[in-house]
Coordinates of C-alpha atoms in Angstrom, one line a residue:
M1 CA 0.0 0.0 0.0
N2 CA 2.8 2.4 0.9
L3 CA 4.7 1.6 -2.2
S4 CA 1.7 2.1 -4.5
K5 CA 0.9 5.4 -2.8
Y6 CA 4.5 6.5 -3.2
L7 CA 4.4 5.6 -6.9
R8 CA 1.2 7.5 -7.4
F9 CA 2.6 10.7 -6.0
A10 CA 5.8 10.2 -7.9
I11 CA 3.8 9.9 -11.2
V12 CA 1.7 13.0 -10.3
G13 CA 4.9 14.9 -9.5
A14 CA 6.6 13.9 -12.7
C15 CA 3.5 15.0 -14.7
A16 CA 3.5 18.3 -12.9
L17 CA 7.2 18.8 -13.6
A18 CA 6.6 17.9 -17.2
A19 CA 3.9 20.6 -17.4
C20 CA 6.2 23.1 -15.8
S21 CA 8.9 22.4 -18.3
K22 CA 6.6 23.8 -21.1
G23 CA 6.7 27.2 -19.4
A24 CA 5.6 28.9 -16.3
P25 CA 1.8 28.7 -15.6
T26 CA -0.3 31.7 -16.3
A27 CA -3.9 32.8 -15.5
T28 CA -5.0 31.7 -19.0
K29 CA -2.8 28.6 -19.1
P30 CA -2.6 27.2 -15.5
G31 CA -1.7 23.7 -16.6
K32 CA -3.3 20.4 -15.8
Y33 CA -1.6 20.1 -12.4
S34 CA -1.0 22.4 -9.4
S35 CA 2.5 23.8 -9.5
T36 CA 2.7 23.6 -5.7
T37 CA 1.0 20.3 -4.8
G38 CA 1.1 18.3 -8.0
I39 CA -2.6 17.5 -7.7
E40 CA -4.5 17.4 -10.9
Y41 CA -7.1 20.1 -11.4
N42 CA -10.7 19.4 -12.3
T43 CA -10.8 15.9 -10.7
E44 CA -12.7 14.5 -7.8
E45 CA -9.8 15.3 -5.5
G46 CA -8.5 18.4 -7.2
M47 CA -9.8 21.9 -7.3
K48 CA -12.0 23.2 -10.2
V49 CA -10.1 25.6 -12.4
S50 CA -12.3 27.1 -15.1
D51 CA -11.1 28.1 -18.6
Y52 CA -10.2 31.7 -18.7
A53 CA -9.3 33.8 -21.7
G54 CA -9.2 37.2 -20.1
I55 CA -11.8 39.7 -19.0
P56 CA -14.9 39.7 -21.3
E57 CA -15.4 42.8 -23.4
G58 CA -17.8 45.2 -21.7
P59 CA -20.3 47.1 -24.0
G60 CA -19.5 50.7 -24.5
L61 CA -16.2 50.7 -22.6
I62 CA -12.8 52.1 -23.6
F63 CA -9.6 50.9 -21.9
I64 CA -7.8 53.7 -20.0
E65 CA -4.1 52.9 -19.4
G66 CA -3.2 54.2 -16.0
G67 CA 0.1 55.5 -14.6
R68 CA 1.7 58.4 -12.7
T69 CA 0.2 61.8 -13.2
V70 CA -0.3 65.2 -11.6
L71 CA -3.9 65.8 -10.6
G72 CA -5.3 69.2 -9.6
S73 CA -6.5 72.4 -11.0
A74 CA -4.4 74.0 -13.7
E75 CA -6.5 77.1 -13.9
E76 CA -6.5 80.2 -11.7
D77 CA -8.6 79.4 -8.7
V78 CA -11.2 82.2 -9.3
A79 CA -13.5 80.8 -6.7
M80 CA -10.7 80.9 -4.1
T81 CA -11.6 77.4 -2.8
R82 CA -8.2 75.8 -3.1
D83 CA -9.9 72.4 -2.9
N84 CA -7.9 70.7 -5.7
V85 CA -4.2 71.6 -5.3
E86 CA -1.8 69.8 -7.6
R87 CA -0.2 66.6 -6.4
T88 CA 1.4 63.5 -7.9
V89 CA -0.6 60.2 -7.8
T90 CA -0.8 56.9 -9.6
I91 CA -4.0 55.6 -11.1
A92 CA -4.4 51.9 -12.0
S93 CA -5.7 51.1 -15.5
F94 CA -9.5 50.9 -15.8
Y95 CA -12.3 51.0 -18.3
M96 CA -14.7 53.9 -18.9
D97 CA -17.7 54.5 -21.2
E98 CA -16.7 56.2 -24.4
A99 CA -19.7 58.6 -24.1
E100 CA -22.2 59.8 -21.6
V101 CA -25.2 57.6 -20.8
A102 CA -27.9 58.8 -23.2
N103 CA -31.7 59.0 -23.1
I104 CA -32.1 55.8 -25.1
H105 CA -30.0 54.0 -22.6
W106 CA -32.1 55.2 -19.7
L107 CA -35.3 54.4 -21.5
E108 CA -34.0 50.8 -21.9
Y109 CA -33.3 50.7 -18.2
L110 CA -36.8 51.9 -17.5
H111 CA -38.2 49.2 -19.9
F112 CA -36.5 46.4 -17.9
V113 CA -37.2 47.9 -14.5
R114 CA -40.9 48.2 -15.3
K115 CA -41.0 44.6 -16.6
D116 CA -38.9 43.0 -13.8
S117 CA -39.3 45.1 -10.7
A118 CA -41.8 46.6 -8.3
E119 CA -43.8 49.7 -9.5
E120 CA -42.4 51.6 -6.6
F121 CA -38.9 51.2 -7.8
Y122 CA -39.9 52.1 -11.4
Q123 CA -41.3 55.4 -10.1
S124 CA -38.1 56.1 -8.2
A125 CA -36.0 55.4 -11.4
L126 CA -37.8 58.1 -13.5
P127 CA -35.6 61.1 -14.2
D128 CA -36.8 64.5 -12.9
T129 CA -37.9 66.1 -16.2
T130 CA -39.0 69.2 -14.3
V131 CA -35.3 70.2 -14.1
W132 CA -35.9 72.0 -17.4
A133 CA -38.8 74.1 -16.0
R134 CA -38.1 77.7 -15.2
E135 CA -40.5 80.4 -14.1
L136 CA -38.9 83.1 -16.2
S137 CA -37.9 80.9 -19.2
F138 CA -39.8 79.0 -21.8
N139 CA -38.2 75.6 -21.6
D140 CA -41.5 73.8 -21.2
P141 CA -41.1 71.6 -24.4
Y142 CA -38.0 70.0 -22.9
V143 CA -40.0 68.9 -19.8
D144 CA -42.3 66.8 -22.0
Y145 CA -40.0 65.8 -25.0
Y146 CA -36.3 65.8 -24.0
L147 CA -36.3 62.3 -22.5
R148 CA -38.7 60.4 -24.8
Y149 CA -38.8 62.1 -28.2
P150 CA -36.8 60.0 -30.7
G151 CA -34.8 63.0 -31.9
F152 CA -33.2 63.2 -28.5
R153 CA -32.3 59.5 -28.2
Y154 CA -28.6 60.0 -28.2
F155 CA -28.5 63.2 -26.1
P156 CA -27.2 62.7 -22.5
V157 CA -29.8 61.8 -19.9
V158 CA -30.2 64.5 -17.3
G159 CA -32.4 65.0 -14.3
V160 CA -30.7 62.0 -12.7
S161 CA -29.4 62.0 -9.2
W162 CA -26.2 60.4 -8.0
L163 CA -28.3 57.7 -6.2
Q164 CA -30.2 57.0 -9.4
A165 CA -27.0 56.8 -11.4
N166 CA -25.7 54.2 -8.9
D167 CA -28.8 52.1 -9.3
Y168 CA -28.4 52.2 -13.0
C169 CA -24.8 50.9 -12.7
T170 CA -26.1 48.0 -10.5
W171 CA -28.8 47.1 -13.1
R172 CA -26.3 47.4 -16.0
T173 CA -23.9 45.0 -14.4
A174 CA -26.6 42.4 -13.8
K175 CA -28.1 42.8 -17.3
V176 CA -24.8 42.7 -19.2
N177 CA -23.6 39.6 -17.3
E178 CA -27.0 37.9 -17.9
T179 CA -26.6 38.6 -21.6
L180 CA -23.1 37.2 -21.6
A181 CA -24.2 34.1 -19.8
S182 CA -27.0 33.5 -22.4
G183 CA -24.7 33.8 -25.3
G184 CA -25.7 37.3 -26.4
S185 CA -29.4 37.4 -25.9
S186 CA -31.3 38.2 -22.8
K187 CA -34.4 36.0 -22.8
K188 CA -34.9 35.2 -19.1
K189 CA -38.1 36.6 -17.7
G190 CA -38.9 37.7 -14.2
G191 CA -36.6 37.8 -11.2
G192 CA -36.3 41.6 -11.2
L193 CA -33.1 43.0 -9.8
F194 CA -34.8 45.5 -7.5
G195 CA -37.7 43.4 -6.3
R196 CA -40.6 41.6 -8.0
S197 CA -44.0 43.0 -8.6
K198 CA -46.1 41.7 -5.7
K199 CA -48.7 40.4 -8.2
N200 CA -46.5 37.8 -9.9
A201 CA -43.9 37.2 -7.1
A202 CA -45.0 33.6 -6.4
A203 CA -45.2 32.6 -10.1
D204 CA -41.8 34.2 -10.8
E205 CA -40.2 32.3 -7.9
A206 CA -41.6 29.0 -9.1
A207 CA -40.5 29.6 -12.7
D208 CA -37.0 30.6 -11.5
A209 CA -36.8 27.4 -9.4
A210 CA -37.8 25.2 -12.2
E211 CA -35.5 26.9 -14.7
G212 CA -32.5 27.0 -12.4
A213 CA -32.8 23.6 -10.8
G214 CA -29.3 22.1 -10.7
A215 CA -27.8 25.0 -12.6
A216 CA -24.7 26.6 -11.0
K217 CA -24.7 30.4 -10.7
P218 CA -21.8 32.3 -12.3
S219 CA -19.0 33.0 -9.8
I220 CA -16.0 35.2 -9.7
E221 CA -13.7 32.2 -9.9
D222 CA -15.2 31.3 -13.3
G223 CA -13.8 34.5 -14.8
N224 CA -16.7 34.7 -17.3
T225 CA -18.5 37.6 -15.8
L226 CA -17.7 41.3 -15.9
P227 CA -16.8 43.2 -12.8
N228 CA -19.3 45.8 -11.6
Y229 CA -20.1 48.8 -13.7
R230 CA -19.9 51.8 -11.4
L231 CA -19.3 55.6 -11.3
P232 CA -15.7 56.5 -11.8
T233 CA -13.7 57.9 -8.9
E234 CA -12.9 61.6 -9.1
A235 CA -9.2 60.7 -9.7
E236 CA -10.1 58.3 -12.5
W237 CA -12.4 60.8 -14.1
E238 CA -9.9 63.6 -14.0
F239 CA -7.0 61.3 -15.2
A240 CA -9.2 60.1 -18.2
A241 CA -10.2 63.6 -19.1
Q242 CA -6.6 64.9 -19.2
A243 CA -5.6 62.1 -21.6
L244 CA -2.0 63.0 -21.3
V245 CA -1.2 59.7 -22.9
G246 CA -1.5 61.6 -26.2
T247 CA 1.4 63.9 -25.3
Q248 CA 3.9 61.2 -24.2
E249 CA 6.9 60.2 -26.3
V250 CA 7.8 56.5 -26.3
G251 CA 10.5 55.8 -23.7
N252 CA 10.2 59.2 -22.0
E253 CA 9.2 58.8 -18.4
N254 CA 8.9 62.5 -17.8
Q255 CA 5.4 64.1 -18.2
E256 CA 6.6 67.3 -19.9
N257 CA 3.2 68.5 -21.1
K258 CA 0.1 69.7 -19.1
R259 CA -3.3 70.4 -20.5
I260 CA -5.8 72.9 -19.2
Y261 CA -8.6 71.2 -21.2
P262 CA -8.9 67.6 -22.6
W263 CA -7.1 68.9 -25.7
D264 CA -3.8 70.7 -26.4
G265 CA -3.5 74.5 -26.1
R266 CA -5.0 77.3 -24.1
Q267 CA -7.9 77.9 -26.6
V268 CA -11.3 76.3 -26.8
R269 CA -11.4 76.4 -30.6
N270 CA -9.9 73.9 -33.1
P271 CA -6.7 75.4 -34.4
Y272 CA -6.2 73.0 -37.3
G273 CA -7.5 71.9 -40.6
K274 CA -10.9 72.4 -42.2
K275 CA -12.6 72.8 -38.8
M276 CA -10.3 75.5 -37.7
G277 CA -12.1 78.0 -35.5
Q278 CA -14.9 75.6 -34.4
F279 CA -15.4 75.0 -30.7
L280 CA -14.2 71.8 -29.3
A281 CA -16.9 71.5 -26.6
N282 CA -20.5 72.5 -25.9
F283 CA -20.4 75.2 -23.3
K284 CA -21.7 78.7 -22.6
R285 CA -19.6 81.3 -24.3
G286 CA -20.7 84.2 -22.2
R287 CA -23.7 85.9 -20.7
G288 CA -26.7 85.0 -22.8
D289 CA -24.5 83.3 -25.5
Y290 CA -25.0 79.6 -25.7
A291 CA -24.4 78.8 -29.3
G292 CA -23.4 81.8 -31.4
I293 CA -25.5 83.7 -33.9
A294 CA -28.0 82.5 -36.5
G295 CA -26.2 81.8 -39.8
S296 CA -23.0 81.2 -38.0
L297 CA -23.7 78.9 -35.1
N298 CA -20.5 77.7 -33.6
D299 CA -20.9 75.0 -30.9
G300 CA -24.3 74.6 -32.4
A301 CA -26.1 73.6 -29.2
M302 CA -28.4 75.8 -27.2
I303 CA -28.7 73.0 -24.7
T304 CA -27.2 69.5 -24.7
E305 CA -25.8 67.9 -27.8
Y306 CA -25.4 64.4 -29.5
I307 CA -23.1 62.4 -27.2
Y308 CA -20.7 61.6 -30.1
N309 CA -20.3 65.2 -31.3
Y310 CA -17.0 67.1 -31.0
P311 CA -13.7 65.3 -31.3
P312 CA -12.8 62.6 -28.7
N313 CA -9.8 63.0 -26.5
D314 CA -6.7 60.9 -26.8
Y315 CA -8.2 58.0 -25.0
G316 CA -11.2 58.0 -27.4
L317 CA -13.6 59.5 -24.8
Y318 CA -16.3 62.0 -26.0
N319 CA -17.4 65.1 -24.2
M320 CA -15.1 64.9 -21.2
A321 CA -15.5 68.7 -21.3
G322 CA -18.9 70.3 -21.7
N323 CA -22.3 69.0 -22.8
V324 CA -23.1 67.8 -19.3
N325 CA -21.3 67.7 -16.0
E326 CA -20.8 64.1 -14.7
W327 CA -21.3 62.5 -11.3
V328 CA -18.3 60.7 -9.8
Q329 CA -18.2 58.4 -6.8
D330 CA -16.5 60.6 -4.2
I331 CA -18.2 62.5 -1.5
Y332 CA -17.0 66.1 -1.4
R333 CA -14.4 67.5 1.1
P334 CA -12.3 70.6 0.5
L335 CA -9.2 68.9 1.7
S336 CA -9.4 65.6 -0.1
F337 CA -6.3 66.4 -2.2
E338 CA -4.2 66.2 1.0
D339 CA -6.1 63.5 2.8
V340 CA -6.5 60.7 0.3
E341 CA -3.7 58.3 -0.6
D342 CA -1.5 58.7 -3.6
L343 CA -2.3 55.3 -5.2
N344 CA -5.9 55.2 -6.6
P345 CA -7.1 58.1 -4.4
F346 CA -10.8 58.0 -3.4
R347 CA -13.0 59.5 -0.7
R348 CA -15.8 57.3 0.2
N349 CA -16.9 58.9 3.5
G350 CA -15.9 61.5 6.1
F351 CA -12.9 59.6 7.4
L352 CA -10.3 62.2 8.8
D353 CA -12.8 65.0 8.1
P354 CA -16.2 64.1 9.7
A355 CA -19.3 66.0 8.9
E356 CA -20.2 66.1 12.6
S357 CA -17.6 66.4 15.3
G358 CA -19.6 64.4 17.8
N359 CA -18.0 66.1 20.8
G360 CA -19.5 69.6 20.5
S361 CA -16.3 71.1 19.0
S362 CA -16.3 73.3 15.9
T363 CA -14.4 70.8 13.7
G364 CA -17.5 69.5 11.9
Y365 CA -19.6 71.0 9.1
D366 CA -22.6 72.9 10.5
K367 CA -25.2 72.2 7.8
K368 CA -28.1 72.2 10.2
G369 CA -27.1 75.7 11.3
Y370 CA -26.8 76.8 7.7
Q371 CA -23.1 77.6 8.1
S372 CA -22.1 74.9 5.6
L373 CA -23.4 73.0 2.6
I374 CA -21.2 69.9 3.2
D375 CA -22.2 66.6 4.8
D376 CA -21.7 62.9 4.0
H377 CA -24.5 63.1 1.3
V378 CA -22.9 65.6 -1.1
R379 CA -21.1 64.2 -4.1
V380 CA -18.6 65.6 -6.6
Y381 CA -19.4 66.4 -10.2
K382 CA -17.0 67.5 -12.9
G383 CA -16.5 68.5 -16.5
G384 CA -18.6 71.6 -17.2
S385 CA -21.8 71.6 -19.2
W386 CA -23.8 73.4 -21.9
K387 CA -24.7 76.1 -19.4
D388 CA -21.3 76.6 -17.8
V389 CA -18.5 79.0 -18.9
A390 CA -15.1 77.6 -20.1
Y391 CA -13.5 77.7 -16.7
W392 CA -15.4 74.6 -15.6
L393 CA -14.2 72.6 -18.7
S394 CA -10.8 72.1 -17.1
P395 CA -10.6 68.6 -15.6
G396 CA -9.1 69.9 -12.4
T397 CA -12.2 72.0 -11.4
R398 CA -14.7 70.4 -9.1
R399 CA -18.1 71.2 -7.6
F400 CA -20.6 69.3 -5.4
M401 CA -24.3 68.7 -4.9
A402 CA -26.6 66.6 -2.7
E403 CA -26.6 63.0 -3.9
D404 CA -30.5 62.9 -4.2
S405 CA -30.6 66.1 -6.3
A406 CA -30.6 66.5 -10.0
T407 CA -30.3 69.3 -12.6
A408 CA -30.5 69.7 -16.4
A409 CA -26.8 70.1 -16.5
I410 CA -25.6 66.9 -14.8
G411 CA -25.4 63.4 -16.3
F412 CA -22.9 60.5 -15.9
R413 CA -20.9 57.7 -17.5
C414 CA -19.8 54.4 -16.1
A415 CA -16.4 52.9 -15.3
M416 CA -15.1 49.4 -14.5
I417 CA -11.9 48.1 -12.9
N418 CA -9.3 46.3 -15.0
A419 CA -9.7 42.9 -13.3
G420 CA -6.9 40.4 -13.3
S421 CA -4.2 42.9 -13.9
N422 CA -1.8 44.9 -11.7
K423 CA -1.5 47.7 -14.2

């Protein structure tokens, strides 16, 4: 018995060594045997190791190569906030939507939410179209038509709060992975992500039980599902907007160029070619001037614009300046630039700078006493919009608003980690 056991382990070890001789194991080619125990994978005794060909391609995403950079405002601090002072950080590579989430995408979201979820959640997912309404301005048509009229399909969705944008990211993750699992078509019915309708809850549960009997749910270890879609961190957003990758020379580790906007130069007009003189973003040129004069419209947009209009930056991202501001993950604090870490900086809560002191001291933010607008429910937004002047187009500028509020000038886009890589 001892001899046969010895021979079995010797044979397994020899097989493992033979596998190693073909090259070091990798994530996509782990080999047939464990390189530490010699035990064969995917057997009754061994561990299950799924086939893995790399992260699946996420719809709408562009790869953003990370690295060292200098974040912070490159413009004169006209607001005197000093809340984004320049500092050197490193950002890991990630993915980001090439364009802002558009009306048609939100209508698709509402379609599935209404079909799969409780009516209460559907109502909470509706954008606030009254953000267009003004007592002293005739924007009434946008209240009724901007979200649903076909001509506005690929204009950025607005009237969406930070909380609603987060819910959309959660739904998108589930829906995309469901589609990947079904081979490209989403045919499964029921089982809403945000809760079933009470009317059909029992029937849906019975159908899911019958359909999924004995079927294994996708797991992280399988490597066949996408990581979560989410809002980008403020640092990721600013890094992607700068797109300094377009200024780097191969082999030069010094970042010798800086951009005020997501393009080269100090001007907001195209300095080259047939489109020389045309604006590079959709923004407000000055008091009462949103688009230029009739017969010679320049940025061409009194309000928002087609999400693929204007040239993309060097990462291939559209409208990282102007059109609409964009929500990011971070809560707002004036001193985040000196508090957060220098690798993948992010502020998720009031750590080190609490909204309430808790001991009666004056170190907190007195929002209840109307001495401050800051608490743990205000979020950063960036990028400038159709109704902002050029100052806010600079990636280093930042503003904040309550996470449950919405305006006609704020939208969003999604991001995703670069899973399975240390770059």
